CSV table of C-alpha atoms in Angstrom, one decimal:
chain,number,residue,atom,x,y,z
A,13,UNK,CA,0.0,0.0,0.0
A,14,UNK,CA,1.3,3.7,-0.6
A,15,UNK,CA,0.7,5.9,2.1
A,16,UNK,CA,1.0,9.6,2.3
A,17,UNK,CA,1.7,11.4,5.9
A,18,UNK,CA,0.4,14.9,6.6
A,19,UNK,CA,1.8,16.4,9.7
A,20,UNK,CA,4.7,17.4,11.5
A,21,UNK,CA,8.0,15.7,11.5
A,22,UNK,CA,11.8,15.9,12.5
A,23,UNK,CA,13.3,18.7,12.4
A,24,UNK,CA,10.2,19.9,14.6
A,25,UNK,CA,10.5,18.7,18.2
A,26,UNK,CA,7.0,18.4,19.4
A,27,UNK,CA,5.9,15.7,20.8
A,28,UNK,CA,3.1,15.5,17.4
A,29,UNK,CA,6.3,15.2,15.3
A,30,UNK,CA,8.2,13.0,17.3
A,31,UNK,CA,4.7,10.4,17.0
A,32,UNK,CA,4.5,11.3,12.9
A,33,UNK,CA,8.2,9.8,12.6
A,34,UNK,CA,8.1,7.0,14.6
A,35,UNK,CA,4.7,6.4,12.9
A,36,UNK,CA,5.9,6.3,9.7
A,37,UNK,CA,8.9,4.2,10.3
A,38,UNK,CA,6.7,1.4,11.4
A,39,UNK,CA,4.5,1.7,8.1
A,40,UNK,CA,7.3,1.7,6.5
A,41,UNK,CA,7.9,-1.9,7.8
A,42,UNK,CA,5.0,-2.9,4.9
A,43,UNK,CA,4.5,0.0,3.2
A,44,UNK,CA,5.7,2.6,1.1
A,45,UNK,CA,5.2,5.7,2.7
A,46,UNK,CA,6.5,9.6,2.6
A,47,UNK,CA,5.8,12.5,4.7
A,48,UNK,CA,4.5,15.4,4.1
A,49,UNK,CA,5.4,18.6,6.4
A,50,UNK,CA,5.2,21.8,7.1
A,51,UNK,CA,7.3,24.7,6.1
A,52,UNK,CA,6.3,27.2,8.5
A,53,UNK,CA,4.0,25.4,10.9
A,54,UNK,CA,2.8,28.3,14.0
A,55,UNK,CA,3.2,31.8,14.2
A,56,UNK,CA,5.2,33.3,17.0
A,57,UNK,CA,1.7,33.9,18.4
A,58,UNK,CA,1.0,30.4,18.8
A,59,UNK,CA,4.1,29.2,19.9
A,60,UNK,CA,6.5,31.4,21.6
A,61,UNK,CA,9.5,28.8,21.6
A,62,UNK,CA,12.3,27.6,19.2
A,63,UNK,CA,10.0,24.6,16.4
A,64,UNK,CA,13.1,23.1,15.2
A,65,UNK,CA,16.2,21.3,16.1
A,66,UNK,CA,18.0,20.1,13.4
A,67,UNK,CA,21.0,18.6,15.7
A,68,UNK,CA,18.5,16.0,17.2
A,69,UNK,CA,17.8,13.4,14.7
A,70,UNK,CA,16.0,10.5,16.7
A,71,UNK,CA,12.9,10.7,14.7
A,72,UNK,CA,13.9,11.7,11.6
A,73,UNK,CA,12.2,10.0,9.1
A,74,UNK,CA,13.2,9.6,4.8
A,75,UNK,CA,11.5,10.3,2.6
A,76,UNK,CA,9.9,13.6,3.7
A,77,UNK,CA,9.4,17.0,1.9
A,78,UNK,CA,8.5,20.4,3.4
A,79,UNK,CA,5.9,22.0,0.6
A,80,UNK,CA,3.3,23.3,3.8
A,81,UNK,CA,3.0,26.8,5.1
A,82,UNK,CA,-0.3,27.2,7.1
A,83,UNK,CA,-0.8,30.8,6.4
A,84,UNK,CA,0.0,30.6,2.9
A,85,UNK,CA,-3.1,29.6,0.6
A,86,UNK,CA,-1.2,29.3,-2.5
A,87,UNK,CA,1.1,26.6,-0.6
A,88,UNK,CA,-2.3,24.6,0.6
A,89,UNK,CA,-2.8,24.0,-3.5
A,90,UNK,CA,0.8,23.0,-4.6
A,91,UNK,CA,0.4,20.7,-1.3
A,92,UNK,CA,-2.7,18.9,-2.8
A,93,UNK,CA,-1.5,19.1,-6.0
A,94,UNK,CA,1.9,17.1,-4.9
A,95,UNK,CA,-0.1,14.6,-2.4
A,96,UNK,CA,-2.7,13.7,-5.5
A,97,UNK,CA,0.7,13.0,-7.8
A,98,UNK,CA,1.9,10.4,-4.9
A,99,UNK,CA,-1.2,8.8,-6.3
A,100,UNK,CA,-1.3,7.2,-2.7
A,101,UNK,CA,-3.6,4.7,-1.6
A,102,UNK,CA,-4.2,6.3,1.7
A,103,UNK,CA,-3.5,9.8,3.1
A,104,UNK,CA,-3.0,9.8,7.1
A,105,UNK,CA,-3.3,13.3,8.5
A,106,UNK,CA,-2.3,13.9,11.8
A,107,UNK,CA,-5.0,16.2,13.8
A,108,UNK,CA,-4.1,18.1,17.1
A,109,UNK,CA,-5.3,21.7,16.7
A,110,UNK,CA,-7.9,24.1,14.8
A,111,UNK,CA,-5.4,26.5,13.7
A,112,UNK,CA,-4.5,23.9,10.7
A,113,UNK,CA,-8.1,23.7,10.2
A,114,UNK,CA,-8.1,26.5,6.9
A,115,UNK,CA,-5.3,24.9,5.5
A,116,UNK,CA,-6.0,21.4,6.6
A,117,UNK,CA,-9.8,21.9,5.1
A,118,UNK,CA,-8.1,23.4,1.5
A,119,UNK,CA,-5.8,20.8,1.0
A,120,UNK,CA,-8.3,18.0,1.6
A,121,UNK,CA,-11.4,19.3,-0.6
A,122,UNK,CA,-8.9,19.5,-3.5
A,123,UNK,CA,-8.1,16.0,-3.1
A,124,UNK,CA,-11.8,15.3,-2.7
A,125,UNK,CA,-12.4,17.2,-5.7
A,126,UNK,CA,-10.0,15.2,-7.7
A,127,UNK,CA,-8.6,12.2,-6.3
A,128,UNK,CA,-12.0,11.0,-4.7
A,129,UNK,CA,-10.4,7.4,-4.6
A,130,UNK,CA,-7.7,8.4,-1.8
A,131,UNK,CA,-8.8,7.3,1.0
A,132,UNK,CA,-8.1,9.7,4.1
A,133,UNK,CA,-7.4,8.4,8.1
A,134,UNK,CA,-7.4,10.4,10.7
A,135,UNK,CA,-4.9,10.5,13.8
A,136,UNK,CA,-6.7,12.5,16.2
A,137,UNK,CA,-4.2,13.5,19.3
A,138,UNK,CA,-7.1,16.1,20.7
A,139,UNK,CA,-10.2,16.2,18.6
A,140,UNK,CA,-10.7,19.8,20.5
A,141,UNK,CA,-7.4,21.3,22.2
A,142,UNK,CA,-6.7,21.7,25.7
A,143,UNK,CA,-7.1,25.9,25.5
A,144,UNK,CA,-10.0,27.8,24.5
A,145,UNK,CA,-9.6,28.4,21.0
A,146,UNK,CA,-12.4,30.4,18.3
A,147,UNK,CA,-14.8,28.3,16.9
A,148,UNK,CA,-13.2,24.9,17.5
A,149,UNK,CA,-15.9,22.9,17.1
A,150,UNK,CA,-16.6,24.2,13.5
A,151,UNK,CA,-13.2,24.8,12.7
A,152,UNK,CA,-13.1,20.6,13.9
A,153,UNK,CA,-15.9,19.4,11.7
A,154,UNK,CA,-15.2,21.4,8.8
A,155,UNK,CA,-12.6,19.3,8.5
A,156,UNK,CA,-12.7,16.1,10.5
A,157,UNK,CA,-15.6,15.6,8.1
A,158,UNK,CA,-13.9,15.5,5.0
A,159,UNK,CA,-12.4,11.7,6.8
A,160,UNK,CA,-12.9,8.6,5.9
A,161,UNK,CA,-11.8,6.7,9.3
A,162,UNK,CA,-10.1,7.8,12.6
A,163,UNK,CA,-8.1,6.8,15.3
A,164,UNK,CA,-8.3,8.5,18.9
A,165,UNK,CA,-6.5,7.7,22.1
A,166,UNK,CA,-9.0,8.0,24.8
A,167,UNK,CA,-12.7,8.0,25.5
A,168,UNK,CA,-13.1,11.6,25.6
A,169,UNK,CA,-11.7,12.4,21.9
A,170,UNK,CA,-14.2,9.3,20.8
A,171,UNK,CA,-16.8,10.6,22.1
A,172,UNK,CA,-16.1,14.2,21.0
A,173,UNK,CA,-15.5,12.5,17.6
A,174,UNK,CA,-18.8,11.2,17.3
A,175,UNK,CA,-20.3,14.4,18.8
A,176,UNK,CA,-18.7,16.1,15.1
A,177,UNK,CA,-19.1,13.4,13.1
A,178,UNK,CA,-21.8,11.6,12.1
A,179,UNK,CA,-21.6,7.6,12.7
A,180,UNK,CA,-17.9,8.0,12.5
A,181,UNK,CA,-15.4,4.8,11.8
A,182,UNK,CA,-13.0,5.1,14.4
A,183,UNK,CA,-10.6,2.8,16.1
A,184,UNK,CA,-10.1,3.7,20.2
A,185,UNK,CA,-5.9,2.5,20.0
A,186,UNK,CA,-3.9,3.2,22.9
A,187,UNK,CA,-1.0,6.1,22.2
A,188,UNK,CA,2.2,3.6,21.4
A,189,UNK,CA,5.4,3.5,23.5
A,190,UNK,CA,8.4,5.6,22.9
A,191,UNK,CA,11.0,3.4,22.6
A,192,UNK,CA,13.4,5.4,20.7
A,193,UNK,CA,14.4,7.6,24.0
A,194,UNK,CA,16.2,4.0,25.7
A,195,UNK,CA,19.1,4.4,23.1
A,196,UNK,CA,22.0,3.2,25.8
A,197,UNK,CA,20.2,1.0,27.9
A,198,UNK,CA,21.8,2.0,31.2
A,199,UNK,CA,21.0,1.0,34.6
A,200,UNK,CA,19.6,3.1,37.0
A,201,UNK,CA,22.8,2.9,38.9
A,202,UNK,CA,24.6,4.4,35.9
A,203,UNK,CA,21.8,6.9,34.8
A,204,UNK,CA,22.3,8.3,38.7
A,205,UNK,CA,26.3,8.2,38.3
A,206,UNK,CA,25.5,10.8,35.4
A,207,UNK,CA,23.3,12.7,37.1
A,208,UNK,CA,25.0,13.1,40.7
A,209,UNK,CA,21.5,11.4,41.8
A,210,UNK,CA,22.2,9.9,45.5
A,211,UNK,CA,21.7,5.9,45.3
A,212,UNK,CA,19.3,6.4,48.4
A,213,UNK,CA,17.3,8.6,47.0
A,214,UNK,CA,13.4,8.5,46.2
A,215,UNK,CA,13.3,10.4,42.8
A,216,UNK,CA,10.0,11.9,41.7
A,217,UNK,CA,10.2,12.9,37.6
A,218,UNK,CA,8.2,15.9,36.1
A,219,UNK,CA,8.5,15.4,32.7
A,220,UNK,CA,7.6,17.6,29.4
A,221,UNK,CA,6.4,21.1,28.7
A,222,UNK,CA,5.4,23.4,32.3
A,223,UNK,CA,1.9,24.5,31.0
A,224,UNK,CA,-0.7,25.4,33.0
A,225,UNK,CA,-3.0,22.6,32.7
A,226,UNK,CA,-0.5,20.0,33.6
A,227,UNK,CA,-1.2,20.8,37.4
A,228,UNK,CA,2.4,21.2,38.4
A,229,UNK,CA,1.2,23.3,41.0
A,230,UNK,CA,-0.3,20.6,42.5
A,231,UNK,CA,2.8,18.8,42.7
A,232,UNK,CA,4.7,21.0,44.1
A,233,UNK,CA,1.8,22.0,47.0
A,234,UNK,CA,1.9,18.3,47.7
A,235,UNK,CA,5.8,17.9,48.5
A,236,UNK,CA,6.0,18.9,51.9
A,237,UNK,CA,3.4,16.4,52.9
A,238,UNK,CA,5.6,13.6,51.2
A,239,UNK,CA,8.6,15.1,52.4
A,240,UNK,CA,7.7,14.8,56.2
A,241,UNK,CA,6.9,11.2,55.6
A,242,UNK,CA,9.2,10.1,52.9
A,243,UNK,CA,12.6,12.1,53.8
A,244,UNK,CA,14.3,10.8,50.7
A,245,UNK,CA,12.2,11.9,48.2
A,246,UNK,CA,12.9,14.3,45.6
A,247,UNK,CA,11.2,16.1,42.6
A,248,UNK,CA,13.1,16.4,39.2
A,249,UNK,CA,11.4,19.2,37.0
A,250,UNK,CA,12.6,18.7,33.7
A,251,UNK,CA,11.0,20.7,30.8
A,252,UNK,CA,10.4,24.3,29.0
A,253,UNK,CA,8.2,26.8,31.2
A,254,UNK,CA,5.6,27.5,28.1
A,255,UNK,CA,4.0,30.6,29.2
A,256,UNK,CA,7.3,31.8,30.2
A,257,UNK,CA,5.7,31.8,33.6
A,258,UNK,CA,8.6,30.1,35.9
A,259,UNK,CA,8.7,33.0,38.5
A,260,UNK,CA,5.3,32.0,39.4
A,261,UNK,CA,6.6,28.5,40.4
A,262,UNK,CA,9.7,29.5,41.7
A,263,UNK,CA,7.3,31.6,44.3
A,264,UNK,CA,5.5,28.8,45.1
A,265,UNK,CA,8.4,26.5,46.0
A,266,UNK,CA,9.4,29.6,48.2
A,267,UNK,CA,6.2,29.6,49.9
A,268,UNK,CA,6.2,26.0,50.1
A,269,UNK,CA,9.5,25.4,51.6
A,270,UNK,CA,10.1,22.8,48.9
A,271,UNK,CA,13.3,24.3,47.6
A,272,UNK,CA,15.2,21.9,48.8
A,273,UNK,CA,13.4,18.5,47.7
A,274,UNK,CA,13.1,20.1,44.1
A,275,UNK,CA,15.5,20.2,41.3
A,276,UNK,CA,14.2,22.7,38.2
A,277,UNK,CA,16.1,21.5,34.8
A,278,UNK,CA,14.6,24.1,33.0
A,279,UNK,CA,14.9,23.9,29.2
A,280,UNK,CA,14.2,21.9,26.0
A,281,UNK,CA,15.7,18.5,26.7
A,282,UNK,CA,17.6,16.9,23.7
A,283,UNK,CA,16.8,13.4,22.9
A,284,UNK,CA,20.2,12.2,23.4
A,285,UNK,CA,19.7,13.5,26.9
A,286,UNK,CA,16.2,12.0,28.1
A,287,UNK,CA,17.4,8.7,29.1
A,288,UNK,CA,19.3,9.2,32.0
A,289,UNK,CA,16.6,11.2,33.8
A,290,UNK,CA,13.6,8.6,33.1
A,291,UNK,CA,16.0,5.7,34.2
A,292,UNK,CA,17.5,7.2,37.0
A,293,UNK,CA,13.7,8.3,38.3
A,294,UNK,CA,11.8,5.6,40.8
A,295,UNK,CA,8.0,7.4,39.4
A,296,UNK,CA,6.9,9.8,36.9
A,297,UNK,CA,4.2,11.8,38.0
A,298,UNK,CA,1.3,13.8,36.1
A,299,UNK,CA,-0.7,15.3,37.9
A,300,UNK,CA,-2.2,16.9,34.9
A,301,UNK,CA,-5.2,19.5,35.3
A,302,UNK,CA,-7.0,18.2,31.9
A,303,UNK,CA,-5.8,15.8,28.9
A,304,UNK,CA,-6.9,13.5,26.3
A,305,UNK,CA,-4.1,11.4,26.6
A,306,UNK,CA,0.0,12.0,27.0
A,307,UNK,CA,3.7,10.6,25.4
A,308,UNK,CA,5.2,11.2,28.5
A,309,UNK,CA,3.6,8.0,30.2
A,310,UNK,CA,5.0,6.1,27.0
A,311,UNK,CA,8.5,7.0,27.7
A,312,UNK,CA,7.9,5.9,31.1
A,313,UNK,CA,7.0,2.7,30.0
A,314,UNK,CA,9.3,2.2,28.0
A,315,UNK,CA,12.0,2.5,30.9
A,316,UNK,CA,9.9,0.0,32.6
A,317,UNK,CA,8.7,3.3,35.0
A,318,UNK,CA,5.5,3.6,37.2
A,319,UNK,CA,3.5,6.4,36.8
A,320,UNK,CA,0.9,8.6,39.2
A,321,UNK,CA,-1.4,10.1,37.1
A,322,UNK,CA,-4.9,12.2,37.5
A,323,UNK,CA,-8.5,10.9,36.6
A,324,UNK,CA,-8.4,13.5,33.9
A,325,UNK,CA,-9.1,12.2,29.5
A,326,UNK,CA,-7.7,9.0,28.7
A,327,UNK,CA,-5.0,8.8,31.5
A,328,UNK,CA,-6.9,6.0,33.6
A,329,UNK,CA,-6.8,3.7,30.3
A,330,UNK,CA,-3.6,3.3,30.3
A,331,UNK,CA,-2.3,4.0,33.7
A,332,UNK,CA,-3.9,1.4,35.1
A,333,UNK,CA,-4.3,1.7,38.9
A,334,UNK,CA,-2.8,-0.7,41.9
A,335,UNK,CA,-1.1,-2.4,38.5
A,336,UNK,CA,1.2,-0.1,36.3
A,337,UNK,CA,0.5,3.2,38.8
A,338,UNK,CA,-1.9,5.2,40.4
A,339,UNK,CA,-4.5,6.9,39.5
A,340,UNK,CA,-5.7,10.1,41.6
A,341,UNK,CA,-8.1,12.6,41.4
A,342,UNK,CA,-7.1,16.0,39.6
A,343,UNK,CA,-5.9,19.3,40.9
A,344,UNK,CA,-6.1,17.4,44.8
A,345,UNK,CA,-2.0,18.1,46.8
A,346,UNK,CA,-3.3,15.4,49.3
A,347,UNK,CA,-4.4,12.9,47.2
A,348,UNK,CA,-1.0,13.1,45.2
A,349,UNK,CA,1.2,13.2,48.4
A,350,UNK,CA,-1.1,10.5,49.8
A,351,UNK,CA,-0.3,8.6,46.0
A,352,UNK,CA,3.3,8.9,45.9
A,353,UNK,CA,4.2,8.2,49.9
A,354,UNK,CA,2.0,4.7,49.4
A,355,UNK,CA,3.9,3.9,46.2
A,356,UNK,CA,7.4,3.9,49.3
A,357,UNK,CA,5.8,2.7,51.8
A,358,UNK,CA,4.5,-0.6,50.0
A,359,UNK,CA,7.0,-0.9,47.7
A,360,UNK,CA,5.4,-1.0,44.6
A,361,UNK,CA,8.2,-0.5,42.2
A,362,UNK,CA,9.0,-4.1,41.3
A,363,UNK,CA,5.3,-5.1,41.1
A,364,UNK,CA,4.5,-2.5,39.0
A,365,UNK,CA,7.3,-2.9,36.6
A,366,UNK,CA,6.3,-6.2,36.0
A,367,UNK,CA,2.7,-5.3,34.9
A,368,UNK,CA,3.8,-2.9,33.0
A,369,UNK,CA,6.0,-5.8,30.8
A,370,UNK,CA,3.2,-7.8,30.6
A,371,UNK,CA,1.0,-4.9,28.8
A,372,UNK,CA,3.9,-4.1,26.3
A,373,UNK,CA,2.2,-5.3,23.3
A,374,UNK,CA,-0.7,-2.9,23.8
A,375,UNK,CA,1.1,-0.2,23.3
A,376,UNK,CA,3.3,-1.4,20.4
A,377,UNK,CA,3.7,0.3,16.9
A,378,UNK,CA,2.5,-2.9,15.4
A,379,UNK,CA,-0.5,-2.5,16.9
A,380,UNK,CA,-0.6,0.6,15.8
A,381,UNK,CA,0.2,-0.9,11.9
A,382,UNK,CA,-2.3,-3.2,12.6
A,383,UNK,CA,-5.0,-1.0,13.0
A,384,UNK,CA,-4.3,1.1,10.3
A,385,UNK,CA,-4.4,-1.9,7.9
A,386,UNK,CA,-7.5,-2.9,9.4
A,387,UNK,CA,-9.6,0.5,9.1
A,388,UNK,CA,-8.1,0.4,5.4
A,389,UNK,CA,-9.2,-2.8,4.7
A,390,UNK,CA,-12.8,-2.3,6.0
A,391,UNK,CA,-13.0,1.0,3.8
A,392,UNK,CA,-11.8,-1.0,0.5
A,393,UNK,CA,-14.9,-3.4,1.1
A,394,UNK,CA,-17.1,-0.9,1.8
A,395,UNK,CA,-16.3,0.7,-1.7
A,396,UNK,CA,-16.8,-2.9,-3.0
């Protein structure tokens, strides 16, 4: 089958383009298949920090060309045009955000329009985003309804899904596991050597973007509780501050009195340098405000590492709780500090881990494959 990708890939560092390359390299395993990206993706507006990194090549994928800029209408045509010359089988567009909804909408009735016989899947990592945003509904359904099939990672983007879209074909697949970021394999002994981490102690990880519905806050409130009860324990914040907000946290930690059982790696983290963090770390915790679902809890699993998470979008699917993690009620201090101190006390770790192995194959890129082949194969005898 000949597949054509629309969406972000290397050399843009999101966590959209790191799952567009690592998609396509397992498509690639049986098909033929070439991205198409953007050339300017947001406006400054949008997205106040650095898009690219050209130095970080972990999910680069070949072949991929850049014809895309979303605020350029004449670009939207020479996209179609290009995509309908692949004369793909299948177009897989990768669906976060209204603001590609214009372009998005353009490029897709041409190939309507001309190329009825491509058949178009969508990836759907938030049917509606996180933030308020104009008209997202409509801006959704303008063009979520030019799809054929879908594929959503949690219960809240199906139903939204079907709230848009009328009898929608949809497959509800778990988000796949990042393996890519385990590159050295090394032991949590050796990930601590690199990271001055004392053997003895209890390291909490904080992973990702500091936005403001990811509940850090919450977190942070929480520490003295676990502190007084777990002595060892210790909070690694390791990410970019998005709203360019960190004095607001580093006042809280003040006011706290957690300075000293929190350690702020503030930053864009290159992927040569994830693995020592996430294998030197005993939890990862996300005590997230709102979500849909979240990568960070597949890199964690793919280091074999529990995870606390709230009740919040498709988190409880796949942390699943008393058996890979806990699962706690959002924006609650006590209920995370009560979370994290039971996780010690019982010692969970090794049970945990385990479980987590023994769910691997959910969350594979062949799984992934195989519902893609699936959803393509009941559209091809539907046309029949």
């Amino acid at each position: 089958m000949k597949i054509v990708m629309l969406g972000p890939v290397y050399p843009y560092k999101s966590g959209i383009a790191q799952y567009t390359g690592a998609m396509c390299t397992a498509l690639a395993k049986e098909h033929e298949v070439k991205a198409y990206s953007f050339s300017f993706q947001y406006p400054k507006l949008l997205y106040k920090h650095t898009q690219k990194d050209e130095e970080n090549t972990t999910f680069r994928y070949d072949p991929a060309v850049y014809p895309l800029n979303t605020m350029n209408p004449a670009s939207w045509k020479k996209t179609a045009k290009q995509i309908r010359s692949e004369d793909p089988d299948l177009l897989i567009v990768q669906w976060w955000h209204p603001w590609f909804a214009p372009c998005y909408a353009s490029i897709l009735k041409k190939i309507r329009k001309k190329s009825p016989e491509i058949k178009i899947i969508f990836v759907c990592h938030n049917v509606l985003p996180h933030e308020g945003f104009p008209m997202k509904e409509s801006l959704a359904q303008k063009v979520l309804g030019r799809g054929d099939a879908f594929i959503v990672h949690s219960a809240q983007d199906a139903e939204d899904l079907k709230r848009l879209v009328p009898s929608p074909l949809f497959v509800h697949g778990v988000h796949p596991t990042y393996n890519q970021f385990k590159k050295k394999d090394i032991s949590k002994e050796e990930a601590r050597q690199i990271l001055k981490i004392p053997a003895e102690q209890e390291m909490l990880l904080f992973f990702g973007y500091i936005r403001e519905y990811k509940g850090l806050k919450h977190l942070i409130r929480a520490l003295p509780e676990i502190r007084a009860r777990r002595p060892q324990a210790h909070l690694f914040v390791v990410g970019d501050f998005w709203e360019n907000n960190k004095e607001e946290y580093e006042q809280l930690i003040r006011e706290t009195g957690a300075g000293d059982a929190i350690t702020l790696v503030d930053g864009y983290l290159p992927d040569d340098e994830v693995e020592p963090y996430f294998a030197a770390a005993d939890l990862c915790v996300l005590p997230y405000e709102s979500a849909t679902q979240s990568g960070v809890i597949q890199i964690a699993y793919s280091f074999g590492l529990p995870v606390i998470a709230t009740e919040v979008g498709g988190l409880p699917e796949v942390v699943l709780d008393n058996r890979t993690g806990f699962v706690v009620p959002p924006k609650d201090a006590k209920a995370l500090s009560e979370a994290v101190v039971r996780f010690f006390d019982e010692n969970k770790a090794a049970s945990f881990k385990e479980n987590i192995k023994e769910e691997d194959s959910r969350y594979s890129w062949d799984r992934m494959t195989e519902h893609i082949n699936s959803l393509m194969k009941q559209l091809q005898e539907t046309k029949k």
